[in-house]
Amino acid sequence: MLLAIDMGNTQTALGLFDADELVRSWRMPTDRTFTADEIHVRLLGYLRMYGLTLECVDEIAFAGVVPQLTREWRAFAQRIAARSIAVGADTAAVTCIHAPHPEEVGADRIANAVAAEKLYGAPSIVVDFGTATNIDVVDSDGYYIGGAIAPGLRISMDALVARAARIASIPLETPPHAIGRTTEEAVQSGAVLGTAAMVEGLVSRIRAELGAPEARVIATGGLANIVADSTNVFDVVDGQLTLKGICEIARRMRDRVPHTA
């Protein structure tokens, strides 16, 4: 089976695939101090929760923004004799990117674009709610062509709490009104509804630039459901989109370069 890994700045998502089927998924903190030994122990624990063993993993595919952790995951893959693939320059032959500097495009954005085109068609727009709010655009030919990057919802909230002495930590929830009746509701309106309004505005502009008013819009990422409750701009909410894109890229690489033990 394939273990797909989406290493974000804050959280790491893991998905275990049997062919194209996602059979198990987990999330854990992205800790830059993790070694291959720590990864070994963590993964072994997750698998044992479902009666699985490391022997079921014969391939590991990464999309990561933390180079030192990618190295440790590669070392772990070598330890268990699993084939390893890192989304990026090594997989450029099976992904479609039209950008001035393709090497600068984040691996998670490449995976999102691949999954969006395969599962939901082109043109399409992916909004990924993580540490940053990334908007990834796939044109009518199925190519990733760029997008937008904004501070993430939780980063914005954390910065507000840190800088505003009288605002305590407030839960990230959709408020009942745009006009907040209390301080908590007012902050939630600004953060959650404000993020939704930003996405609506950017999606409208992107659709206009694409000349594709019906381009599908897919939400993903750890905070997608919170914002999706506040807007009707999304056609689909797929929390596992990035993992599915990683799986698809690995499949394309496997078909292109036969694996030999």
CSV table of C-alpha atoms in Angstrom, one decimal:
chain,number,residue,atom,x,y,z
A,1,MET,CA,0.0,0.0,0.0
A,2,LEU,CA,1.0,3.6,-0.5
A,3,LEU,CA,1.5,6.0,2.4
A,4,ALA,CA,0.9,9.6,1.2
A,5,ILE,CA,2.3,12.4,3.4
A,6,ASP,CA,1.3,16.1,3.3
A,7,MET,CA,3.8,17.9,5.5
A,8,GLY,CA,2.5,21.4,6.3
A,9,ASN,CA,4.1,24.0,8.5
A,10,THR,CA,1.7,23.2,11.4
A,11,GLN,CA,0.2,19.7,10.8
A,12,THR,CA,1.2,16.6,8.8
A,13,ALA,CA,-1.6,14.7,7.2
A,14,LEU,CA,-1.0,11.0,6.4
A,15,GLY,CA,-3.2,8.7,4.2
A,16,LEU,CA,-2.9,5.0,3.5
A,17,PHE,CA,-4.1,4.1,0.1
A,18,ASP,CA,-4.9,0.7,-1.4
A,19,ALA,CA,-4.7,1.5,-5.1
A,20,ASP,CA,-6.8,4.7,-5.4
A,21,GLU,CA,-8.9,4.0,-2.3
A,22,LEU,CA,-8.0,6.0,0.9
A,23,VAL,CA,-8.4,3.4,3.6
A,24,ARG,CA,-7.0,5.2,6.6
A,25,SER,CA,-5.9,8.8,7.4
A,26,TRP,CA,-4.3,10.5,10.4
A,27,ARG,CA,-3.0,14.0,11.4
A,28,MET,CA,-0.1,14.7,13.6
A,29,PRO,CA,1.9,17.9,14.6
A,30,THR,CA,4.6,18.9,12.2
A,31,ASP,CA,7.6,18.8,14.6
A,32,ARG,CA,10.9,19.7,12.9
A,33,THR,CA,12.8,17.8,15.6
A,34,PHE,CA,11.4,14.4,14.6
A,35,THR,CA,14.0,11.9,13.6
A,36,ALA,CA,13.4,8.7,11.5
A,37,ASP,CA,13.2,6.9,14.9
A,38,GLU,CA,10.4,9.1,16.1
A,39,ILE,CA,8.6,8.8,12.8
A,40,HIS,CA,9.0,5.0,13.1
A,41,VAL,CA,7.4,4.9,16.5
A,42,ARG,CA,4.5,7.2,15.6
A,43,LEU,CA,3.6,5.4,12.4
A,44,LEU,CA,3.8,2.1,14.1
A,45,GLY,CA,1.3,3.3,16.7
A,46,TYR,CA,-1.1,4.7,14.1
A,47,LEU,CA,-1.1,1.4,12.1
A,48,ARG,CA,-1.6,-0.8,15.2
A,49,MET,CA,-4.7,1.2,16.0
A,50,TYR,CA,-6.3,-0.6,13.0
A,51,GLY,CA,-4.6,-3.9,13.2
A,52,LEU,CA,-2.1,-3.0,10.5
A,53,THR,CA,1.7,-3.4,10.4
A,54,LEU,CA,4.6,-1.6,8.7
A,55,GLU,CA,4.8,-4.5,6.3
A,56,CYS,CA,1.7,-3.3,4.5
A,57,VAL,CA,3.6,-0.1,3.4
A,58,ASP,CA,5.6,-0.6,0.3
A,59,GLU,CA,5.7,2.9,-1.0
A,60,ILE,CA,5.8,6.4,0.5
A,61,ALA,CA,5.1,9.6,-1.3
A,62,PHE,CA,5.8,13.1,0.2
A,63,ALA,CA,4.6,16.6,-0.5
A,64,GLY,CA,6.4,18.7,2.1
A,65,VAL,CA,7.4,22.3,2.9
A,66,VAL,CA,9.9,21.2,5.6
A,67,PRO,CA,13.1,19.9,4.0
A,68,GLN,CA,14.7,18.4,7.2
A,69,LEU,CA,11.6,16.3,7.8
A,70,THR,CA,11.5,15.1,4.2
A,71,ARG,CA,15.0,13.8,4.8
A,72,GLU,CA,14.0,11.9,7.9
A,73,TRP,CA,11.0,10.4,6.1
A,74,ARG,CA,13.2,9.3,3.3
A,75,ALA,CA,15.6,7.7,5.8
A,76,PHE,CA,12.6,5.9,7.4
A,77,ALA,CA,11.4,4.7,4.0
A,78,GLN,CA,14.8,3.3,3.3
A,79,ARG,CA,14.8,1.6,6.7
A,80,ILE,CA,11.6,-0.3,5.9
A,81,ALA,CA,12.6,-0.9,2.2
A,82,ALA,CA,9.8,1.2,0.8
A,83,ARG,CA,10.0,3.1,-2.5
A,84,SER,CA,9.9,6.8,-1.8
A,85,ILE,CA,8.9,9.7,-4.1
A,86,ALA,CA,9.0,13.4,-3.3
A,87,VAL,CA,6.5,15.6,-5.2
A,88,GLY,CA,8.4,18.4,-6.9
A,89,ALA,CA,11.3,18.4,-9.4
A,90,ASP,CA,11.5,14.6,-9.4
A,91,THR,CA,7.9,14.3,-10.5
A,92,ALA,CA,7.8,17.2,-13.0
A,93,ALA,CA,7.4,14.8,-15.9
A,94,VAL,CA,4.0,13.7,-14.7
A,95,THR,CA,2.5,17.0,-13.6
A,96,CYS,CA,1.4,20.0,-15.7
A,97,ILE,CA,2.7,23.4,-14.5
A,98,HIS,CA,2.7,26.7,-16.4
A,99,ALA,CA,4.6,29.0,-14.2
A,100,PRO,CA,7.7,31.3,-14.6
A,101,HIS,CA,9.6,29.4,-11.9
A,102,PRO,CA,8.1,25.9,-11.6
A,103,GLU,CA,10.7,24.9,-9.0
A,104,GLU,CA,9.2,27.5,-6.6
A,105,VAL,CA,5.7,26.0,-6.7
A,106,GLY,CA,4.9,24.2,-3.4
A,107,ALA,CA,4.5,20.5,-3.5
A,108,ASP,CA,1.2,20.7,-1.8
A,109,ARG,CA,-0.1,23.1,-4.5
A,110,ILE,CA,1.0,20.7,-7.2
A,111,ALA,CA,-0.8,17.9,-5.5
A,112,ASN,CA,-3.9,20.0,-5.2
A,113,ALA,CA,-3.9,20.9,-8.9
A,114,VAL,CA,-3.4,17.3,-10.0
A,115,ALA,CA,-6.2,16.0,-7.7
A,116,ALA,CA,-8.6,18.9,-8.7
A,117,GLU,CA,-8.1,18.2,-12.4
A,118,LYS,CA,-8.4,14.4,-12.1
A,119,LEU,CA,-11.4,14.4,-9.8
A,120,TYR,CA,-13.4,17.5,-10.5
A,121,GLY,CA,-12.2,18.6,-14.0
A,122,ALA,CA,-10.7,21.8,-15.5
A,123,PRO,CA,-10.8,24.7,-15.1
A,124,SER,CA,-10.9,24.5,-11.3
A,125,ILE,CA,-9.9,26.6,-8.3
A,126,VAL,CA,-8.7,25.0,-5.1
A,127,VAL,CA,-8.8,26.9,-1.8
A,128,ASP,CA,-6.6,25.2,0.8
A,129,PHE,CA,-7.1,26.4,4.4
A,130,GLY,CA,-4.0,25.6,6.4
A,131,THR,CA,-1.2,27.7,8.0
A,132,ALA,CA,-1.6,29.9,4.9
A,133,THR,CA,-4.8,30.1,2.8
A,134,ASN,CA,-3.6,29.0,-0.6
A,135,ILE,CA,-5.6,29.4,-3.8
A,136,ASP,CA,-4.5,27.2,-6.6
A,137,VAL,CA,-5.7,27.7,-10.2
A,138,VAL,CA,-6.0,25.0,-12.9
A,139,ASP,CA,-6.7,26.3,-16.4
A,140,SER,CA,-9.0,24.7,-19.0
A,141,ASP,CA,-6.1,22.6,-20.3
A,142,GLY,CA,-5.4,21.1,-16.9
A,143,TYR,CA,-2.3,23.1,-16.1
A,144,TYR,CA,-1.5,24.7,-12.7
A,145,ILE,CA,-1.0,28.4,-13.6
A,146,GLY,CA,-0.7,30.1,-10.2
A,147,GLY,CA,-3.0,31.5,-7.6
A,148,ALA,CA,-2.9,33.5,-4.4
A,149,ILE,CA,-1.4,33.1,-0.9
A,150,ALA,CA,-2.9,34.8,2.2
A,151,PRO,CA,-2.3,34.5,6.0
A,152,GLY,CA,-4.2,31.5,7.3
A,153,LEU,CA,-7.2,31.9,9.5
A,154,ARG,CA,-5.6,30.6,12.7
A,155,ILE,CA,-2.5,32.7,12.1
A,156,SER,CA,-4.7,35.8,11.8
A,157,MET,CA,-6.5,35.0,15.0
A,158,ASP,CA,-3.3,34.2,16.9
A,159,ALA,CA,-1.8,37.6,15.8
A,160,LEU,CA,-4.9,39.4,16.8
A,161,VAL,CA,-5.0,37.8,20.3
A,162,ALA,CA,-1.3,38.5,20.7
A,163,ARG,CA,-1.5,42.2,19.8
A,164,ALA,CA,-4.9,43.1,21.3
A,165,ALA,CA,-4.6,42.9,25.1
A,166,ARG,CA,-8.3,42.8,25.8
A,167,ILE,CA,-9.1,40.0,23.3
A,168,ALA,CA,-8.8,36.6,24.8
A,169,SER,CA,-8.5,33.4,22.7
A,170,ILE,CA,-11.8,32.9,20.9
A,171,PRO,CA,-13.0,29.7,19.2
A,172,LEU,CA,-13.0,29.6,15.5
A,173,GLU,CA,-16.7,29.2,14.7
A,174,THR,CA,-19.1,30.8,12.3
A,175,PRO,CA,-21.0,33.6,14.1
A,176,PRO,CA,-24.8,33.9,13.9
A,177,HIS,CA,-24.6,37.4,12.3
A,178,ALA,CA,-22.2,39.5,10.3
A,179,ILE,CA,-22.8,42.2,12.9
A,180,GLY,CA,-21.3,40.8,16.0
A,181,ARG,CA,-23.4,41.5,19.1
A,182,THR,CA,-20.5,40.7,21.5
A,183,THR,CA,-16.7,41.0,21.2
A,184,GLU,CA,-16.5,37.2,20.6
A,185,GLU,CA,-19.0,37.4,17.8
A,186,ALA,CA,-17.4,40.5,16.3
A,187,VAL,CA,-14.0,38.7,16.2
A,188,GLN,CA,-15.5,35.6,14.7
A,189,SER,CA,-17.3,37.7,12.1
A,190,GLY,CA,-14.0,39.5,11.1
A,191,ALA,CA,-12.0,36.3,11.1
A,192,VAL,CA,-14.3,33.6,9.7
A,193,LEU,CA,-16.8,35.7,7.6
A,194,GLY,CA,-13.9,38.0,6.6
A,195,THR,CA,-12.0,35.0,5.3
A,196,ALA,CA,-15.1,33.8,3.4
A,197,ALA,CA,-15.6,37.2,1.9
A,198,MET,CA,-11.9,37.3,0.8
A,199,VAL,CA,-12.2,33.9,-0.9
A,200,GLU,CA,-15.5,35.0,-2.6
A,201,GLY,CA,-13.8,38.1,-4.0
A,202,LEU,CA,-10.7,36.3,-5.2
A,203,VAL,CA,-12.6,33.5,-6.7
A,204,SER,CA,-14.8,36.0,-8.6
A,205,ARG,CA,-11.7,37.8,-9.9
A,206,ILE,CA,-10.0,34.5,-10.9
A,207,ARG,CA,-13.0,33.3,-12.7
A,208,ALA,CA,-13.1,36.5,-14.7
A,209,GLU,CA,-9.4,36.3,-15.6
A,210,LEU,CA,-9.9,32.7,-16.7
A,211,GLY,CA,-13.0,33.6,-18.7
A,212,ALA,CA,-14.6,30.7,-16.9
A,213,PRO,CA,-17.5,31.8,-14.7
A,214,GLU,CA,-18.4,28.2,-14.0
A,215,ALA,CA,-14.9,27.0,-12.9
A,216,ARG,CA,-15.4,24.6,-10.1
A,217,VAL,CA,-14.2,25.7,-6.6
A,218,ILE,CA,-12.9,23.0,-4.2
A,219,ALA,CA,-12.2,23.7,-0.5
A,220,THR,CA,-9.6,21.6,1.4
A,221,GLY,CA,-7.4,21.8,4.4
A,222,GLY,CA,-7.8,21.5,8.1
A,223,LEU,CA,-10.0,24.6,8.4
A,224,ALA,CA,-12.1,24.2,5.3
A,225,ASN,CA,-15.3,23.1,7.0
A,226,ILE,CA,-15.4,26.2,9.2
A,227,VAL,CA,-15.2,28.6,6.3
A,228,ALA,CA,-17.5,26.4,4.1
A,229,ASP,CA,-20.3,26.9,6.6
A,230,SER,CA,-20.1,30.6,5.9
A,231,THR,CA,-20.3,30.8,2.1
A,232,ASN,CA,-21.8,29.1,-0.9
A,233,VAL,CA,-18.8,29.7,-3.1
A,234,PHE,CA,-17.6,26.1,-2.9
A,235,ASP,CA,-18.9,23.4,-5.2
A,236,VAL,CA,-17.0,20.7,-3.2
A,237,VAL,CA,-15.4,20.3,0.2
A,238,ASP,CA,-12.8,17.6,0.0
A,239,GLY,CA,-10.6,17.5,3.1
A,240,GLN,CA,-8.3,14.8,1.7
A,241,LEU,CA,-7.7,16.5,-1.7
A,242,THR,CA,-3.9,16.9,-1.2
A,243,LEU,CA,-3.4,13.3,-0.1
A,244,LYS,CA,-5.4,12.2,-3.2
A,245,GLY,CA,-3.2,14.3,-5.4
A,246,ILE,CA,0.0,12.8,-3.9
A,247,CYS,CA,-1.4,9.3,-4.5
A,248,GLU,CA,-2.2,10.2,-8.1
A,249,ILE,CA,1.3,11.6,-8.7
A,250,ALA,CA,2.8,8.5,-7.2
A,251,ARG,CA,0.7,6.3,-9.5
A,252,ARG,CA,1.8,8.2,-12.6
A,253,MET,CA,5.4,7.9,-11.5
A,254,ARG,CA,5.0,4.1,-10.9
A,255,ASP,CA,3.4,3.6,-14.3
A,256,ARG,CA,6.2,5.7,-15.9
A,257,VAL,CA,9.1,4.0,-14.2
A,258,PRO,CA,8.6,0.4,-13.2
A,259,HIS,CA,9.7,-0.4,-9.7
A,260,THR,CA,12.4,-3.1,-9.2
A,261,ALA,CA,13.3,-4.4,-5.8
